């Protein structure tokens, strides 16, 4: 059995602080058009794709902070992206900073959505694993203040029936955590979409930072293989406002193999013809969760070793 989709990742080069959303959306539409010319059904855009990666700065003026957030999706400046996708008949995943009025107060989330080929929002995910700090770390040349600007997502890791398959979402740092993929895989995920912004000095410790590209690849390839799912990952990359952001956007098969990878750190489209049924093979054999997983035993093993982990 085969269920092919033509999948693309639209890596985006740097976005300057002064770039308007109109300018950014124009670049995204150019990438969508290229995707169409390659026959793509679906395009994955990066995390926080409409603005520069503002959590690198310590900002205290709430109005300035909120200027990086979207109150409506689509809004007046982002609507042209939805219109273009609908005209081209292509669906997409995109990340943005979401300002929501919920439970009687204003809330800030790092969010991603799936939009179908008719321009309708199919699903929303809010980033759960927020890296970095709420306050600047003394002595660090660069900061990562996501914990200051966002609260952890409150929507879990759902999956959606779309693209003739089962699709899930995560955002950037989520891709390093095994539970991200496993929670979606337990719901049958066949494709996990991820947008990211990864500076090449994200720990501030060279011994770790020198492996930034490797750890990114390792996380995606292990996540795909161990969960029998395709993974499509799109970077915001290049030298953005003083920060070097890795590229390496890639599409990984359920075998763990990279089937497409970006070679630049600018706007670049990568694509691959992906058989969603490839994961089915793994799900029926080595990763048949129902037959081989032993969750009722995991707790016993942890207890016997005297670990402090509660399961
Ligand atoms: N935007 C991110 O979540 N970035 C993190 C860095 C800061 C560690 C990442 O995991 O790539």
PDB file of N, CA, C and O in Angstrom, residues 130-173:
ATOM      1  N   UNK A 130       9.278  25.220  26.698  1.00  0.00           N
ATOM      2  CA  UNK A 130       9.824  26.565  26.458  1.00  0.00           C
ATOM      3  C   UNK A 130      11.255  26.615  26.987  1.00  0.00           C
ATOM      4  O   UNK A 130      11.469  26.487  28.205  1.00  0.00           O
ATOM      5  N   UNK A 131      12.237  26.803  26.130  1.00  0.00           N
ATOM      6  CA  UNK A 131      13.621  26.813  26.600  1.00  0.00           C
ATOM      7  C   UNK A 131      14.022  28.183  27.150  1.00  0.00           C
ATOM      8  O   UNK A 131      13.284  29.150  27.050  1.00  0.00           O
ATOM      9  N   UNK A 132      15.206  28.223  27.722  1.00  0.00           N
ATOM     10  CA  UNK A 132      15.786  29.493  28.164  1.00  0.00           C
ATOM     11  C   UNK A 132      15.310  29.916  29.534  1.00  0.00           C
ATOM     12  O   UNK A 132      15.022  29.090  30.396  1.00  0.00           O
ATOM     13  N   UNK A 133      15.207  31.205  29.713  1.00  0.00           N
ATOM     14  CA  UNK A 133      14.977  31.774  31.053  1.00  0.00           C
ATOM     15  C   UNK A 133      13.929  32.880  31.003  1.00  0.00           C
ATOM     16  O   UNK A 133      13.605  33.383  29.934  1.00  0.00           O
ATOM     17  N   UNK A 134      13.471  33.252  32.198  1.00  0.00           N
ATOM     18  CA  UNK A 134      12.542  34.382  32.304  1.00  0.00           C
ATOM     19  C   UNK A 134      13.322  35.680  32.539  1.00  0.00           C
ATOM     20  O   UNK A 134      12.842  36.772  32.248  1.00  0.00           O
ATOM     21  N   UNK A 135      14.535  35.540  33.096  1.00  0.00           N
ATOM     22  CA  UNK A 135      15.399  36.696  33.337  1.00  0.00           C
ATOM     23  C   UNK A 135      16.733  36.471  32.634  1.00  0.00           C
ATOM     24  O   UNK A 135      17.172  35.323  32.525  1.00  0.00           O
ATOM     25  N   UNK A 136      17.367  37.540  32.175  1.00  0.00           N
ATOM     26  CA  UNK A 136      18.649  37.373  31.492  1.00  0.00           C
ATOM     27  C   UNK A 136      19.684  36.702  32.399  1.00  0.00           C
ATOM     28  O   UNK A 136      19.686  36.918  33.603  1.00  0.00           O
ATOM     29  N   UNK A 137      20.531  35.896  31.792  1.00  0.00           N
ATOM     30  CA  UNK A 137      21.585  35.222  32.559  1.00  0.00           C
ATOM     31  C   UNK A 137      22.843  36.085  32.465  1.00  0.00           C
ATOM     32  O   UNK A 137      23.306  36.403  31.374  1.00  0.00           O
ATOM     33  N   UNK A 138      23.358  36.446  33.638  1.00  0.00           N
ATOM     34  CA  UNK A 138      24.524  37.322  33.678  1.00  0.00           C
ATOM     35  C   UNK A 138      25.718  36.678  32.979  1.00  0.00           C
ATOM     36  O   UNK A 138      25.933  35.466  33.104  1.00  0.00           O
ATOM     37  N   UNK A 139      26.438  37.465  32.235  1.00  0.00           N
ATOM     38  CA  UNK A 139      27.668  36.970  31.628  1.00  0.00           C
ATOM     39  C   UNK A 139      27.469  36.279  30.297  1.00  0.00           C
ATOM     40  O   UNK A 139      28.441  35.917  29.641  1.00  0.00           O
ATOM     41  N   UNK A 140      26.220  36.089  29.892  1.00  0.00           N
ATOM     42  CA  UNK A 140      26.011  35.421  28.599  1.00  0.00           C
ATOM     43  C   UNK A 140      25.983  36.440  27.485  1.00  0.00           C
ATOM     44  O   UNK A 140      25.311  37.467  27.572  1.00  0.00           O
ATOM     45  N   UNK A 141      26.688  36.127  26.418  1.00  0.00           N
ATOM     46  CA  UNK A 141      26.735  37.045  25.273  1.00  0.00           C
ATOM     47  C   UNK A 141      25.369  37.147  24.611  1.00  0.00           C
ATOM     48  O   UNK A 141      24.988  38.183  24.086  1.00  0.00           O
ATOM     49  N   UNK A 142      24.626  36.036  24.632  1.00  0.00           N
ATOM     50  CA  UNK A 142      23.298  36.082  24.015  1.00  0.00           C
ATOM     51  C   UNK A 142      22.292  35.483  24.996  1.00  0.00           C
ATOM     52  O   UNK A 142      22.642  34.645  25.826  1.00  0.00           O
ATOM     53  N   UNK A 143      21.059  35.916  24.883  1.00  0.00           N
ATOM     54  CA  UNK A 143      20.011  35.465  25.811  1.00  0.00           C
ATOM     55  C   UNK A 143      18.941  34.702  25.052  1.00  0.00           C
ATOM     56  O   UNK A 143      18.812  34.830  23.822  1.00  0.00           O
ATOM     57  N   UNK A 144      18.175  33.918  25.808  1.00  0.00           N
ATOM     58  CA  UNK A 144      17.040  33.216  25.208  1.00  0.00           C
ATOM     59  C   UNK A 144      15.913  33.283  26.237  1.00  0.00           C
ATOM     60  O   UNK A 144      15.912  32.525  27.208  1.00  0.00           O
ATOM     61  N   UNK A 145      14.973  34.194  26.029  1.00  0.00           N
ATOM     62  CA  UNK A 145      14.015  34.549  27.081  1.00  0.00           C
ATOM     63  C   UNK A 145      12.587  34.084  26.783  1.00  0.00           C
ATOM     64  O   UNK A 145      11.615  34.773  27.098  1.00  0.00           O
ATOM     65  N   UNK A 146      12.484  32.901  26.214  1.00  0.00           N
ATOM     66  CA  UNK A 146      11.127  32.412  25.895  1.00  0.00           C
ATOM     67  C   UNK A 146      10.256  32.279  27.143  1.00  0.00           C
ATOM     68  O   UNK A 146       9.051  32.481  27.087  1.00  0.00           O
ATOM     69  N   UNK A 147      10.867  31.899  28.270  1.00  0.00           N
ATOM     70  CA  UNK A 147      10.055  31.724  29.488  1.00  0.00           C
ATOM     71  C   UNK A 147       9.510  33.064  29.987  1.00  0.00           C
ATOM     72  O   UNK A 147       8.600  33.104  30.798  1.00  0.00           O
ATOM     73  N   UNK A 148      10.091  34.155  29.537  1.00  0.00           N
ATOM     74  CA  UNK A 148       9.613  35.488  29.905  1.00  0.00           C
ATOM     75  C   UNK A 148       8.366  35.881  29.097  1.00  0.00           C
ATOM     76  O   UNK A 148       7.450  36.487  29.612  1.00  0.00           O
ATOM     77  N   UNK A 149       8.388  35.502  27.836  1.00  0.00           N
ATOM     78  CA  UNK A 149       7.361  36.037  26.922  1.00  0.00           C
ATOM     79  C   UNK A 149       6.187  35.099  26.671  1.00  0.00           C
ATOM     80  O   UNK A 149       5.176  35.536  26.133  1.00  0.00           O
ATOM     81  N   UNK A 150       6.348  33.822  26.971  1.00  0.00           N
ATOM     82  CA  UNK A 150       5.282  32.857  26.675  1.00  0.00           C
ATOM     83  C   UNK A 150       4.947  32.050  27.921  1.00  0.00           C
ATOM     84  O   UNK A 150       5.802  31.840  28.779  1.00  0.00           O
ATOM     85  N   UNK A 151       3.738  31.542  27.960  1.00  0.00           N
ATOM     86  CA  UNK A 151       3.424  30.513  28.955  1.00  0.00           C
ATOM     87  C   UNK A 151       3.366  29.168  28.233  1.00  0.00           C
ATOM     88  O   UNK A 151       3.132  29.125  27.019  1.00  0.00           O
ATOM     89  N   UNK A 152       3.594  28.058  28.955  1.00  0.00           N
ATOM     90  CA  UNK A 152       3.576  26.749  28.292  1.00  0.00           C
ATOM     91  C   UNK A 152       2.207  26.468  27.674  1.00  0.00           C
ATOM     92  O   UNK A 152       1.182  26.865  28.221  1.00  0.00           O
ATOM     93  N   UNK A 153       2.232  25.794  26.552  1.00  0.00           N
ATOM     94  CA  UNK A 153       1.000  25.502  25.817  1.00  0.00           C
ATOM     95  C   UNK A 153       0.014  24.698  26.644  1.00  0.00           C
ATOM     96  O   UNK A 153       0.409  23.862  27.465  1.00  0.00           O
ATOM     97  N   UNK A 154      -1.267  24.945  26.392  1.00  0.00           N
ATOM     98  CA  UNK A 154      -2.321  24.281  27.182  1.00  0.00           C
ATOM     99  C   UNK A 154      -3.222  23.409  26.306  1.00  0.00           C
ATOM    100  O   UNK A 154      -4.353  23.129  26.674  1.00  0.00           O
ATOM    101  N   UNK A 155      -2.689  22.990  25.153  1.00  0.00           N
ATOM    102  CA  UNK A 155      -3.540  22.200  24.249  1.00  0.00           C
ATOM    103  C   UNK A 155      -3.054  20.763  24.088  1.00  0.00           C
ATOM    104  O   UNK A 155      -3.616  20.002  23.293  1.00  0.00           O
ATOM    105  N   UNK A 156      -2.003  20.394  24.818  1.00  0.00           N
ATOM    106  CA  UNK A 156      -1.458  19.036  24.687  1.00  0.00           C
ATOM    107  C   UNK A 156      -0.798  18.830  23.332  1.00  0.00           C
ATOM    108  O   UNK A 156      -0.429  19.798  22.649  1.00  0.00           O
ATOM    109  N   UNK A 157      -0.627  17.554  22.974  1.00  0.00           N
ATOM    110  CA  UNK A 157      -0.054  17.191  21.662  1.00  0.00           C
ATOM    111  C   UNK A 157      -1.089  16.403  20.870  1.00  0.00           C
ATOM    112  O   UNK A 157      -0.966  15.179  20.709  1.00  0.00           O
ATOM    113  N   UNK A 158      -2.128  17.070  20.372  1.00  0.00           N
ATOM    114  CA  UNK A 158      -3.131  16.325  19.591  1.00  0.00           C
ATOM    115  C   UNK A 158      -2.614  15.994  18.190  1.00  0.00           C
ATOM    116  O   UNK A 158      -1.547  16.480  17.781  1.00  0.00           O
ATOM    117  N   UNK A 159      -3.352  15.166  17.481  1.00  0.00           N
ATOM    118  CA  UNK A 159      -3.067  14.902  16.062  1.00  0.00           C
ATOM    119  C   UNK A 159      -4.361  15.149  15.277  1.00  0.00           C
ATOM    120  O   UNK A 159      -5.446  15.128  15.859  1.00  0.00           O
ATOM    121  N   UNK A 160      -4.208  15.372  13.986  1.00  0.00           N
ATOM    122  CA  UNK A 160      -5.372  15.693  13.161  1.00  0.00           C
ATOM    123  C   UNK A 160      -5.400  14.787  11.932  1.00  0.00           C
ATOM    124  O   UNK A 160      -4.338  14.469  11.374  1.00  0.00           O
ATOM    125  N   UNK A 161      -6.600  14.422  11.517  1.00  0.00           N
ATOM    126  CA  UNK A 161      -6.770  13.697  10.261  1.00  0.00           C
ATOM    127  C   UNK A 161      -6.836  14.706   9.140  1.00  0.00           C
ATOM    128  O   UNK A 161      -7.821  15.418   8.983  1.00  0.00           O
ATOM    129  N   UNK A 162      -5.780  14.806   8.375  1.00  0.00           N
ATOM    130  CA  UNK A 162      -5.708  15.741   7.257  1.00  0.00           C
ATOM    131  C   UNK A 162      -4.651  15.200   6.303  1.00  0.00           C
ATOM    132  O   UNK A 162      -3.902  14.278   6.662  1.00  0.00           O
ATOM    133  N   UNK A 163      -4.586  15.734   5.096  1.00  0.00           N
ATOM    134  CA  UNK A 163      -3.588  15.290   4.111  1.00  0.00           C
ATOM    135  C   UNK A 163      -3.679  13.788   3.863  1.00  0.00           C
ATOM    136  O   UNK A 163      -2.655  13.134   3.628  1.00  0.00           O
ATOM    137  N   UNK A 164      -4.858  13.220   4.008  1.00  0.00           N
ATOM    138  CA  UNK A 164      -5.029  11.782   3.817  1.00  0.00           C
ATOM    139  C   UNK A 164      -4.192  10.971   4.819  1.00  0.00           C
ATOM    140  O   UNK A 164      -3.781   9.839   4.555  1.00  0.00           O
ATOM    141  N   UNK A 165      -3.902  11.587   5.971  1.00  0.00           N
ATOM    142  CA  UNK A 165      -3.100  10.894   6.968  1.00  0.00           C
ATOM    143  C   UNK A 165      -3.377  11.457   8.356  1.00  0.00           C
ATOM    144  O   UNK A 165      -4.364  12.156   8.567  1.00  0.00           O
ATOM    145  N   UNK A 166      -2.493  11.136   9.296  1.00  0.00           N
ATOM    146  CA  UNK A 166      -2.636  11.629  10.676  1.00  0.00           C
ATOM    147  C   UNK A 166      -1.415  12.503  10.976  1.00  0.00           C
ATOM    148  O   UNK A 166      -0.271  12.041  10.929  1.00  0.00           O
ATOM    149  N   UNK A 167      -1.687  13.768  11.244  1.00  0.00           N
ATOM    150  CA  UNK A 167      -0.616  14.764  11.305  1.00  0.00           C
ATOM    151  C   UNK A 167      -0.588  15.426  12.680  1.00  0.00           C
ATOM    152  O   UNK A 167      -1.639  15.774  13.225  1.00  0.00           O
ATOM    153  N   UNK A 168       0.621  15.591  13.217  1.00  0.00           N
ATOM    154  CA  UNK A 168       0.801  16.277  14.494  1.00  0.00           C
ATOM    155  C   UNK A 168       1.766  17.437  14.345  1.00  0.00           C
ATOM    156  O   UNK A 168       2.434  17.585  13.309  1.00  0.00           O
ATOM    157  N   UNK A 169       1.817  18.264  15.392  1.00  0.00           N
ATOM    158  CA  UNK A 169       2.695  19.445  15.354  1.00  0.00           C
ATOM    159  C   UNK A 169       3.501  19.542  16.634  1.00  0.00           C
ATOM    160  O   UNK A 169       3.024  19.152  17.712  1.00  0.00           O
ATOM    161  N   UNK A 170       4.698  20.105  16.534  1.00  0.00           N
ATOM    162  CA  UNK A 170       5.424  20.552  17.700  1.00  0.00           C
ATOM    163  C   UNK A 170       6.227  21.773  17.262  1.00  0.00           C
ATOM    164  O   UNK A 170       6.188  22.146  16.086  1.00  0.00           O
ATOM    165  N   UNK A 171       6.909  22.395  18.222  1.00  0.00           N
ATOM    166  CA  UNK A 171       7.634  23.631  17.908  1.00  0.00           C
ATOM    167  C   UNK A 171       9.018  23.581  18.535  1.00  0.00           C
ATOM    168  O   UNK A 171       9.161  23.413  19.747  1.00  0.00           O
ATOM    169  N   UNK A 172      10.007  23.744  17.718  1.00  0.00           N
ATOM    170  CA  UNK A 172      11.419  23.920  18.069  1.00  0.00           C
ATOM    171  C   UNK A 172      11.903  23.033  19.214  1.00  0.00           C
ATOM    172  O   UNK A 172      12.136  21.861  19.033  1.00  0.00           O
ATOM    173  N   UNK A 173      12.025  23.581  20.439  1.00  0.00           N
ATOM    174  CA  UNK A 173      12.623  22.807  21.528  1.00  0.00           C
ATOM    175  C   UNK A 173      11.876  21.512  21.805  1.00  0.00           C
ATOM    176  O   UNK A 173      12.478  20.526  22.250  1.00  0.00           O
TER     177      UNK A 173
END
